[in-house]
Coordinates of C-alpha atoms in Angstrom, one line a residue:
M1 CA 125.2 266.1 92.2
G2 CA 123.2 263.2 93.8
T3 CA 121.0 260.9 92.0
K4 CA 117.5 260.1 92.6
S5 CA 116.1 256.5 92.5
S6 CA 113.4 255.9 90.0
P7 CA 110.2 254.4 91.0
G8 CA 111.0 251.4 89.0
S9 CA 114.3 250.6 91.0
L10 CA 112.5 251.5 94.3
G11 CA 109.9 248.9 93.5
S12 CA 112.6 246.3 92.6
V13 CA 114.3 246.8 95.9
V14 CA 111.0 246.4 97.8
T15 CA 110.2 243.3 95.9
V16 CA 113.5 241.8 96.7
L17 CA 113.1 242.8 100.4
L18 CA 109.7 241.2 100.5
F19 CA 111.0 238.0 98.9
I20 CA 113.8 237.8 101.5
A21 CA 111.3 238.5 104.2
G22 CA 109.1 235.6 102.9
V23 CA 112.1 233.3 102.7
L24 CA 113.1 234.3 106.4
I25 CA 109.7 233.8 107.8
L26 CA 109.4 230.3 106.5
A27 CA 113.1 229.6 107.7
I28 CA 112.1 230.8 111.3
G29 CA 108.9 228.7 111.0
V30 CA 110.9 225.6 110.0
A31 CA 113.4 226.2 112.8
V32 CA 110.6 226.5 115.4
S33 CA 109.0 223.6 114.1
I34 CA 112.2 221.5 114.6
A35 CA 112.8 222.9 118.1
L36 CA 109.3 222.0 119.2
H37 CA 109.6 218.5 117.7
E38 CA 112.7 217.8 119.8
V39 CA 110.8 219.3 122.8
G40 CA 108.1 216.7 122.1
H41 CA 110.9 214.0 122.7
L42 CA 112.5 216.0 125.7
V43 CA 109.6 216.5 127.8
P44 CA 108.3 212.8 128.1
A45 CA 112.0 211.6 128.2
K46 CA 112.6 213.7 131.4
A47 CA 109.2 212.9 132.9
F48 CA 110.1 209.3 132.6
G49 CA 113.5 209.7 134.3
V50 CA 115.8 209.3 131.3
R51 CA 118.9 211.4 131.5
V52 CA 119.2 213.6 128.5
P53 CA 122.7 215.1 128.0
Q54 CA 122.0 217.2 125.0
Y55 CA 119.1 219.1 123.2
M56 CA 120.6 220.5 119.9
I57 CA 119.0 222.2 117.0
G58 CA 120.9 221.6 113.8
F59 CA 124.0 219.5 113.0
G60 CA 127.8 219.9 112.8
K61 CA 129.8 222.6 114.8
T62 CA 128.1 224.0 117.9
L63 CA 127.7 227.7 117.5
F64 CA 126.2 228.3 121.0
S65 CA 125.2 226.1 124.0
R66 CA 124.4 226.6 127.6
K67 CA 123.8 224.0 130.3
R68 CA 120.7 223.9 132.3
G69 CA 120.6 221.2 135.0
E70 CA 121.9 218.0 133.4
T71 CA 121.2 219.0 129.8
E72 CA 123.2 221.1 127.4
Y73 CA 120.9 223.2 125.1
G74 CA 122.6 224.4 122.0
L75 CA 122.4 225.6 118.3
K76 CA 124.7 223.9 115.7
A77 CA 126.0 225.3 112.4
I78 CA 123.7 223.2 109.9
P79 CA 120.1 224.0 110.6
L80 CA 118.8 220.9 108.9
G81 CA 117.3 219.1 111.8
G82 CA 117.9 218.5 115.4
Y83 CA 118.2 215.9 118.1
I84 CA 118.2 215.1 121.9
S85 CA 120.7 212.4 123.1
M86 CA 119.3 210.0 125.7
I87 CA 121.3 207.7 127.9
G88 CA 121.1 204.1 127.0
M89 CA 119.6 204.1 123.6
Y90 CA 121.5 200.8 122.9
P91 CA 121.4 197.8 125.2
P92 CA 124.6 196.0 126.2
S93 CA 126.1 193.6 123.6
A94 CA 125.3 189.9 123.9
A95 CA 129.1 189.5 123.7
T96 CA 129.4 190.8 127.3
D97 CA 128.7 188.2 130.1
V98 CA 127.2 189.0 133.6
D99 CA 130.8 189.5 134.9
G100 CA 131.4 192.3 132.4
K101 CA 133.9 190.2 130.6
V102 CA 133.8 190.2 126.7
K103 CA 133.0 186.8 125.1
A104 CA 134.4 185.8 121.8
S105 CA 132.3 187.4 119.0
S106 CA 132.4 188.1 115.3
T107 CA 134.8 190.8 114.2
G108 CA 132.9 191.6 110.9
M109 CA 132.3 195.1 109.6
F110 CA 128.6 195.0 110.6
T111 CA 129.3 194.0 114.3
Q112 CA 132.1 196.4 114.5
M113 CA 129.7 199.2 113.4
A114 CA 127.1 198.2 116.1
D115 CA 129.9 198.1 118.8
E116 CA 131.2 201.4 117.8
A117 CA 127.8 202.8 118.3
R118 CA 127.4 201.1 121.6
Q119 CA 130.9 202.5 122.7
A120 CA 130.1 206.1 121.8
A121 CA 126.9 205.7 123.7
A122 CA 128.5 204.2 126.8
E123 CA 131.1 207.2 127.0
Q124 CA 128.2 209.3 128.1
L125 CA 127.4 207.1 131.1
Q126 CA 127.7 208.4 134.6
P127 CA 127.4 206.8 138.1
G128 CA 123.7 206.6 138.9
D129 CA 122.6 206.1 135.2
E130 CA 122.0 202.4 135.7
H131 CA 118.2 203.0 136.1
R132 CA 117.8 206.0 133.9
M133 CA 118.5 204.2 130.5
F134 CA 116.1 204.4 127.6
Y135 CA 116.2 200.8 126.7
K136 CA 115.4 199.9 130.3
L137 CA 111.9 201.7 130.1
P138 CA 108.7 199.7 129.4
V139 CA 107.9 199.6 125.8
Y140 CA 104.9 202.0 126.0
K141 CA 107.1 204.7 127.6
R142 CA 109.7 204.4 124.9
V143 CA 106.8 204.5 122.2
I144 CA 105.5 207.7 123.9
I145 CA 109.0 209.3 123.8
M146 CA 109.5 208.6 120.2
L147 CA 106.1 209.6 119.0
G148 CA 106.3 212.8 121.0
G149 CA 108.2 214.5 118.4
P150 CA 105.9 213.8 115.4
F151 CA 102.9 214.4 117.6
M152 CA 104.3 217.9 118.3
N153 CA 104.3 218.5 114.7
L154 CA 100.7 217.3 114.2
V155 CA 99.8 219.7 117.1
I156 CA 101.6 222.7 115.3
A157 CA 99.9 221.8 112.0
F158 CA 96.4 221.6 113.7
V159 CA 96.9 225.0 115.3
L160 CA 98.1 226.7 112.1
F161 CA 95.4 225.3 110.2
A162 CA 92.9 226.2 112.7
V163 CA 94.2 229.9 112.3
L164 CA 94.1 229.6 108.5
L165 CA 90.7 228.1 108.0
S166 CA 88.6 229.6 110.9
G167 CA 90.6 232.8 111.0
F168 CA 91.8 233.9 107.5
G169 CA 89.4 231.5 105.6
T170 CA 90.3 229.8 102.4
V171 CA 89.2 229.8 98.9
Q172 CA 86.5 226.9 98.4
S173 CA 84.3 225.8 95.7
T174 CA 80.8 226.1 96.6
T175 CA 77.5 224.6 95.3
N176 CA 76.5 227.9 93.6
V177 CA 76.5 227.2 89.8
T178 CA 78.3 229.6 87.8
E179 CA 78.5 227.8 84.4
V180 CA 76.3 225.2 82.8
Y181 CA 77.7 223.3 79.8
Q182 CA 75.2 222.8 76.9
C183 CA 76.8 219.6 75.7
V184 CA 79.4 217.0 76.5
V185 CA 82.6 217.0 74.7
S186 CA 85.3 214.3 75.3
Q187 CA 88.7 215.2 76.5
A188 CA 90.2 214.3 73.0
D189 CA 87.6 216.4 71.1
Q190 CA 88.2 219.5 73.5
K191 CA 91.8 219.5 72.5
A192 CA 90.9 219.0 68.8
R193 CA 88.6 222.0 69.0
G194 CA 90.9 224.2 70.7
G195 CA 88.9 224.6 73.8
D196 CA 89.2 223.8 77.6
D197 CA 85.6 223.0 78.2
A198 CA 82.3 222.0 76.5
A199 CA 80.5 225.3 77.2
T200 CA 81.5 227.0 73.9
N201 CA 82.5 224.1 71.6
C202 CA 79.2 222.4 71.1
R203 CA 78.5 221.0 67.5
R204 CA 75.6 219.3 65.8
G205 CA 75.2 215.7 67.2
D206 CA 77.0 216.4 70.5
P207 CA 74.9 215.0 73.5
K208 CA 73.4 217.5 75.8
A209 CA 75.0 218.0 79.1
P210 CA 72.9 216.5 81.9
A211 CA 72.8 219.6 84.0
Y212 CA 71.6 221.6 81.1
A213 CA 69.1 219.1 80.1
A214 CA 67.8 219.1 83.8
G215 CA 67.1 222.7 83.7
L216 CA 70.0 223.9 85.8
R217 CA 71.3 227.4 85.1
P218 CA 73.9 229.8 86.2
G219 CA 72.9 231.5 89.7
D220 CA 71.3 228.3 90.9
R221 CA 72.6 226.7 94.3
I222 CA 72.5 222.9 94.7
T223 CA 71.0 222.0 98.1
S224 CA 70.8 218.1 97.7
F225 CA 71.7 215.2 95.3
N226 CA 69.7 211.9 95.5
G227 CA 68.4 212.5 99.0
R228 CA 71.7 213.8 100.3
D229 CA 71.6 217.2 101.6
V230 CA 74.8 219.2 100.7
R231 CA 75.6 222.7 102.3
E232 CA 77.0 225.7 100.4
Y233 CA 80.8 224.8 100.8
Q234 CA 80.4 221.1 100.1
W235 CA 81.1 221.0 96.5
D236 CA 83.7 218.3 96.8
E237 CA 81.1 216.0 98.6
L238 CA 78.5 216.9 95.8
T239 CA 81.1 216.0 93.0
T240 CA 81.8 212.7 94.7
L241 CA 78.1 211.9 94.7
I242 CA 77.8 212.8 91.1
R243 CA 80.8 210.8 89.9
A244 CA 79.6 207.7 91.5
A245 CA 76.1 208.0 90.0
A246 CA 76.9 207.4 86.3
G247 CA 74.1 206.0 84.4
T248 CA 71.6 206.5 87.5
S249 CA 68.6 208.8 87.3
S250 CA 68.9 210.8 90.5
T251 CA 66.9 213.6 92.0
M252 CA 68.6 217.0 92.6
T253 CA 67.1 220.1 94.4
Y254 CA 68.3 223.5 94.0
L255 CA 67.4 227.2 94.8
R256 CA 66.7 229.7 92.3
D257 CA 65.8 233.1 93.4
G258 CA 65.0 232.0 96.9
T259 CA 62.6 229.2 95.6
E260 CA 63.6 225.6 95.9
H261 CA 63.1 223.4 92.8
S262 CA 63.5 219.7 92.1
T263 CA 64.7 218.0 88.9
S264 CA 65.8 214.5 87.7
I265 CA 69.3 214.3 86.4
T266 CA 71.3 211.2 85.0
P267 CA 75.2 211.7 85.1
I268 CA 76.7 210.2 82.0
L269 CA 79.8 208.1 82.1
T270 CA 82.8 209.9 80.7
Q271 CA 86.5 210.3 80.9
R272 CA 87.4 213.0 83.5
P273 CA 90.5 213.9 85.6
A274 CA 91.0 211.7 88.7
L275 CA 90.8 213.8 91.8
D276 CA 92.8 213.6 95.0
I277 CA 91.4 214.1 98.5
N278 CA 91.7 217.7 98.3
G279 CA 89.8 217.8 95.0
R280 CA 92.7 218.5 92.9
A281 CA 93.5 216.7 89.6
K282 CA 95.8 213.8 90.2
T283 CA 99.0 213.4 88.2
D284 CA 101.2 210.4 87.8
A285 CA 104.9 210.2 88.6
E286 CA 105.7 211.8 85.2
G287 CA 103.3 214.8 85.8
N288 CA 100.6 213.6 83.4
T289 CA 97.0 214.2 84.6
E290 CA 95.4 210.8 85.4
L291 CA 92.0 210.0 83.7
V292 CA 89.2 207.9 85.0
N293 CA 85.7 207.0 83.8
V294 CA 83.1 208.6 86.2
G295 CA 79.8 210.3 86.2
F296 CA 79.7 213.9 84.7
V297 CA 76.8 216.4 84.5
G298 CA 78.6 219.5 83.1
M299 CA 78.5 222.6 85.5
G300 CA 81.0 224.8 87.1
A301 CA 81.1 226.0 90.7
E302 CA 81.6 229.4 92.3
N303 CA 84.8 229.8 94.3
K304 CA 84.5 231.9 97.7
Q305 CA 86.7 233.0 100.4
M306 CA 85.1 231.3 103.4
T307 CA 85.9 230.6 107.0
V308 CA 85.0 227.0 108.5
P309 CA 84.2 226.1 112.1
L310 CA 86.9 224.5 114.3
T311 CA 85.1 221.3 114.1
E312 CA 86.1 221.0 110.4
V313 CA 89.8 221.5 111.1
P314 CA 90.6 218.0 112.1
G315 CA 89.0 216.7 108.9
A316 CA 91.2 219.2 106.8
V317 CA 94.4 218.2 108.7
G318 CA 93.4 214.5 108.2
E319 CA 93.1 215.1 104.4
N320 CA 96.5 216.7 104.2
V321 CA 98.1 213.8 106.2
R322 CA 96.5 211.3 103.8
A323 CA 97.8 213.4 100.8
V324 CA 101.3 213.5 102.1
A325 CA 101.2 209.7 103.0
G326 CA 100.3 209.0 99.4
I327 CA 103.3 210.9 98.2
V328 CA 105.6 209.1 100.7
I329 CA 104.3 205.6 99.6
D330 CA 105.0 206.6 96.0
L331 CA 108.1 208.4 96.7
P332 CA 110.6 206.2 94.7
A333 CA 108.6 206.8 91.5
R334 CA 108.2 210.5 92.2
L335 CA 111.8 211.0 93.0
V336 CA 112.6 209.3 89.5
A337 CA 110.4 211.8 87.9
V338 CA 112.0 214.6 89.8
G339 CA 115.4 213.3 88.5
K340 CA 114.0 213.1 84.8
A341 CA 112.7 216.7 85.1
A342 CA 115.9 218.2 86.6
F343 CA 118.2 216.7 83.9
S344 CA 115.8 216.9 80.9
S345 CA 113.0 219.0 79.5
A346 CA 110.2 217.2 81.2
P347 CA 108.2 219.4 83.5
R348 CA 108.1 219.2 87.3
D349 CA 105.0 217.7 88.8
P350 CA 103.3 220.4 91.0
N351 CA 102.0 217.9 93.3
G352 CA 105.4 216.1 93.7
P353 CA 107.9 216.4 96.5
M354 CA 110.0 219.5 97.1
S355 CA 113.0 220.5 99.3
V356 CA 112.9 223.2 101.8
V357 CA 114.7 225.3 99.3
G358 CA 111.7 225.0 96.8
V359 CA 109.2 225.7 99.6
G360 CA 111.3 228.8 100.6
R361 CA 111.3 230.0 97.1
I362 CA 107.6 229.7 97.0
A363 CA 107.3 231.6 100.3
G364 CA 109.5 234.4 98.8
E365 CA 107.5 234.6 95.6
V366 CA 104.2 234.8 97.6
S367 CA 105.6 237.5 99.8
A368 CA 106.7 239.6 96.9
M369 CA 103.5 239.5 95.0
D370 CA 101.9 243.0 95.2
E371 CA 98.7 241.9 93.4
I372 CA 97.8 239.6 96.2
P373 CA 96.4 241.3 99.4
L374 CA 98.6 241.2 102.3
K375 CA 96.1 239.0 104.3
D376 CA 96.3 236.4 101.7
R377 CA 100.1 236.5 101.6
V378 CA 100.2 235.9 105.3
A379 CA 97.6 233.1 105.1
T380 CA 99.6 231.4 102.3
L381 CA 102.8 231.5 104.5
I382 CA 100.9 230.1 107.5
G383 CA 99.6 227.3 105.2
L384 CA 103.1 226.5 104.0
V385 CA 104.4 226.1 107.5
G386 CA 101.5 224.1 108.5
S387 CA 102.0 221.8 105.4
L388 CA 105.7 221.4 106.4
N389 CA 104.7 220.1 109.8
I390 CA 102.5 217.6 108.3
A391 CA 105.2 216.5 106.0
L392 CA 107.5 216.3 109.2
F393 CA 104.8 214.1 111.1
V394 CA 104.3 211.7 108.3
F395 CA 108.0 211.4 107.3
N396 CA 109.3 210.8 110.8
L397 CA 106.6 207.9 111.1
I398 CA 108.4 205.9 108.4
P399 CA 109.3 202.7 110.2
L400 CA 113.2 202.9 109.3
L401 CA 116.0 204.0 111.5
P402 CA 117.1 206.7 112.2
L403 CA 113.6 208.0 111.8
D404 CA 111.3 208.0 115.0
G405 CA 109.2 205.3 113.4
G406 CA 112.1 203.0 113.3
H407 CA 112.5 203.2 117.0
V408 CA 108.9 202.7 117.6
I409 CA 108.9 199.5 115.5
G410 CA 112.1 198.3 117.4
A411 CA 110.2 198.9 120.8
L412 CA 107.0 197.3 119.7
W413 CA 109.0 194.2 118.2
E414 CA 110.6 193.9 121.6
G415 CA 107.2 194.0 123.3
L416 CA 105.9 191.2 120.9
R417 CA 108.8 189.0 121.5
R418 CA 108.5 189.3 125.2
T419 CA 104.7 188.8 125.1
V420 CA 105.0 185.5 123.1
A421 CA 107.8 184.2 125.3
K422 CA 105.7 184.8 128.4
I423 CA 102.7 183.2 126.8
F424 CA 104.9 180.0 125.9
K425 CA 106.8 180.1 129.1
R426 CA 110.0 180.7 127.4
R427 CA 113.1 182.6 128.5
D428 CA 112.8 186.4 128.3
P429 CA 114.4 187.2 125.0
G430 CA 115.7 190.6 126.4
P431 CA 115.7 193.9 124.7
V432 CA 115.9 194.2 121.0
D433 CA 119.5 195.4 120.0
I434 CA 118.9 198.2 117.5
A435 CA 122.7 199.0 117.4
K436 CA 122.8 195.9 115.1
L437 CA 120.7 197.8 112.7
M438 CA 123.5 200.6 112.3
P439 CA 124.4 199.4 108.8
L440 CA 120.9 199.9 107.7
T441 CA 120.6 203.0 109.6
Y442 CA 123.7 204.4 107.7
V443 CA 122.1 203.2 104.2
V444 CA 118.8 205.0 105.0
A445 CA 120.8 208.2 106.2
V446 CA 122.7 208.2 102.9
L447 CA 119.6 207.8 100.8
M448 CA 118.0 210.6 102.6
L449 CA 120.9 212.9 102.0
G450 CA 120.9 211.9 98.3
M451 CA 117.2 212.6 98.2
G452 CA 117.7 216.0 99.9
A453 CA 120.4 216.9 97.4
L454 CA 118.3 215.8 94.3
L455 CA 115.3 217.8 95.5
I456 CA 117.5 221.0 96.3
Y457 CA 119.2 220.6 92.8
A458 CA 115.8 220.3 91.2
D459 CA 114.4 223.2 93.0
I460 CA 117.2 225.4 91.8
V461 CA 117.5 224.4 88.1
K462 CA 113.8 223.6 87.5
P463 CA 111.6 225.0 90.4
V464 CA 107.9 223.9 90.7
N465 CA 105.6 226.6 89.3
I466 CA 102.4 226.7 91.3
F467 CA 101.3 230.0 90.0
G468 CA 100.7 228.9 86.4

C-alpha cells in the first residue's frame, strides 16, 4: 500500500524548496551583477579601440565559450568573479632598447615576475595591435575604462534601490510618537532593573523625561524642532537634531487631533548608543554597542511601510555607500573580530563583513519564512542584491592591484608624472610600468583569498543572525 505525506513533511519540503529558490535567486543576481560589471569595462574599451581578446565570467576551466568578432565570450568553472583581457595592459620593459634588443638587467625574483607578466601579455599581440594597446591610451580614457565596471555596479544598485524604495517601499521610523518615557534611566540602571527602557522602570528620584515634561503623549506627530521643519518620515533627522541639542532649551511643534501645539523642551545629556548613517546602533570590532553622550528626550517612534519619491533614492544609495566604505576602512579590525567569533564563543557582529555564502544563507532564510508576506520577501531579496552591488562598487575602488582602483591610481600617477615633467621641461618619464607591482598584486590576491576563506568558514560555523 502507498503512504501519504503528512502535512508537516510537505511543509518541510516546501520550506527547503523556498530556501533553495532564495539562494538561487541571489546567485543569479550576483552572476548578472558580475557580468554587467565586466560589460562596464568592455564597452568603453572597445569604444576607445582597445582589442579585447576575452570576456569571461568566472575563473578556472572554461565551460563554454563562443567567439564574436575579435572577442571570445565565455563562462568558466569557478563563478567567483570575471574579467576581460585587454591588449597592452603592460608597457614594454625599460630593459628593451629602441632596436628591440634586451639590455642587461636584474635577474631578481621581482623582476622575473614582472617580465613573466609582460611575456604572457605579449603572447596575445597580433599584427596591427601597435596602436590598439591599453597603455598607449590617454590617461582619462584608461580611467574611464577601469571605472566603467564599478560604475555599472553603482547603476545596478541605484535601479534596484529605486524599485525597492519607490516601488515596494521600506519600513521607516516616522515622527509619530508611540511611546513617551516618564523618566530617564541610565543604561546601567536599566540593566540592573531588568528593563530595556525607562517607560516602566521609574523610581522615586528619577528625573522626568524631557518629552513627558514638555507635554508630549503617544499619538502626537512632531512637525518641527527648534525652527527646523521635519516631515513624517524624517525621524532620523529629528533624532540628529535632538541629540545635538543637549542642555539647550528648544521649541518643538506637534500635531494632536489635527491641532498644532508648541512646547519648550530641553534634551538632557545622557549616554545612548552611537548611530550609524542608517540610524542603527553602531558596534565595535568585537560586536559591542558603542555609547556616546548625546541629547535625549525619551520618546519612541512609529514604524511604517512607506514609499519614497525617486529624488530620495540617490541619498539612500549614498548612505549605503558611506556605510560600506566605513566597513572597508575598518576591515582589518573587523576581520580579526570575525576570526575570534569563528574560533571561539564570541558573537558575530551583525553589521560586520560577510561572504557571498552568508548572504546566500540569509536570502534562503528570507525566502523560506512563511510568516513574512511574499511582497516583503521579494523586496528583501532585491535589497540584498542592491547591497551586494554597492559592496562591489566600493571594494573595487580600493587603490590596490589587481582591483580596478589600483589601475586607476597607476594611470593618475602616470598623468601626474608627465604633467610635472612638462611643467619643468624635463624628459617625458614614459608610462608607469604596473608590471613591476606584480609582487604586491600577488600579495593582495592571496590576502583576498584568505579573507574570503575566513568569511566563508565563519558564515558556515557561526553565521550572522539578523533575525534576532
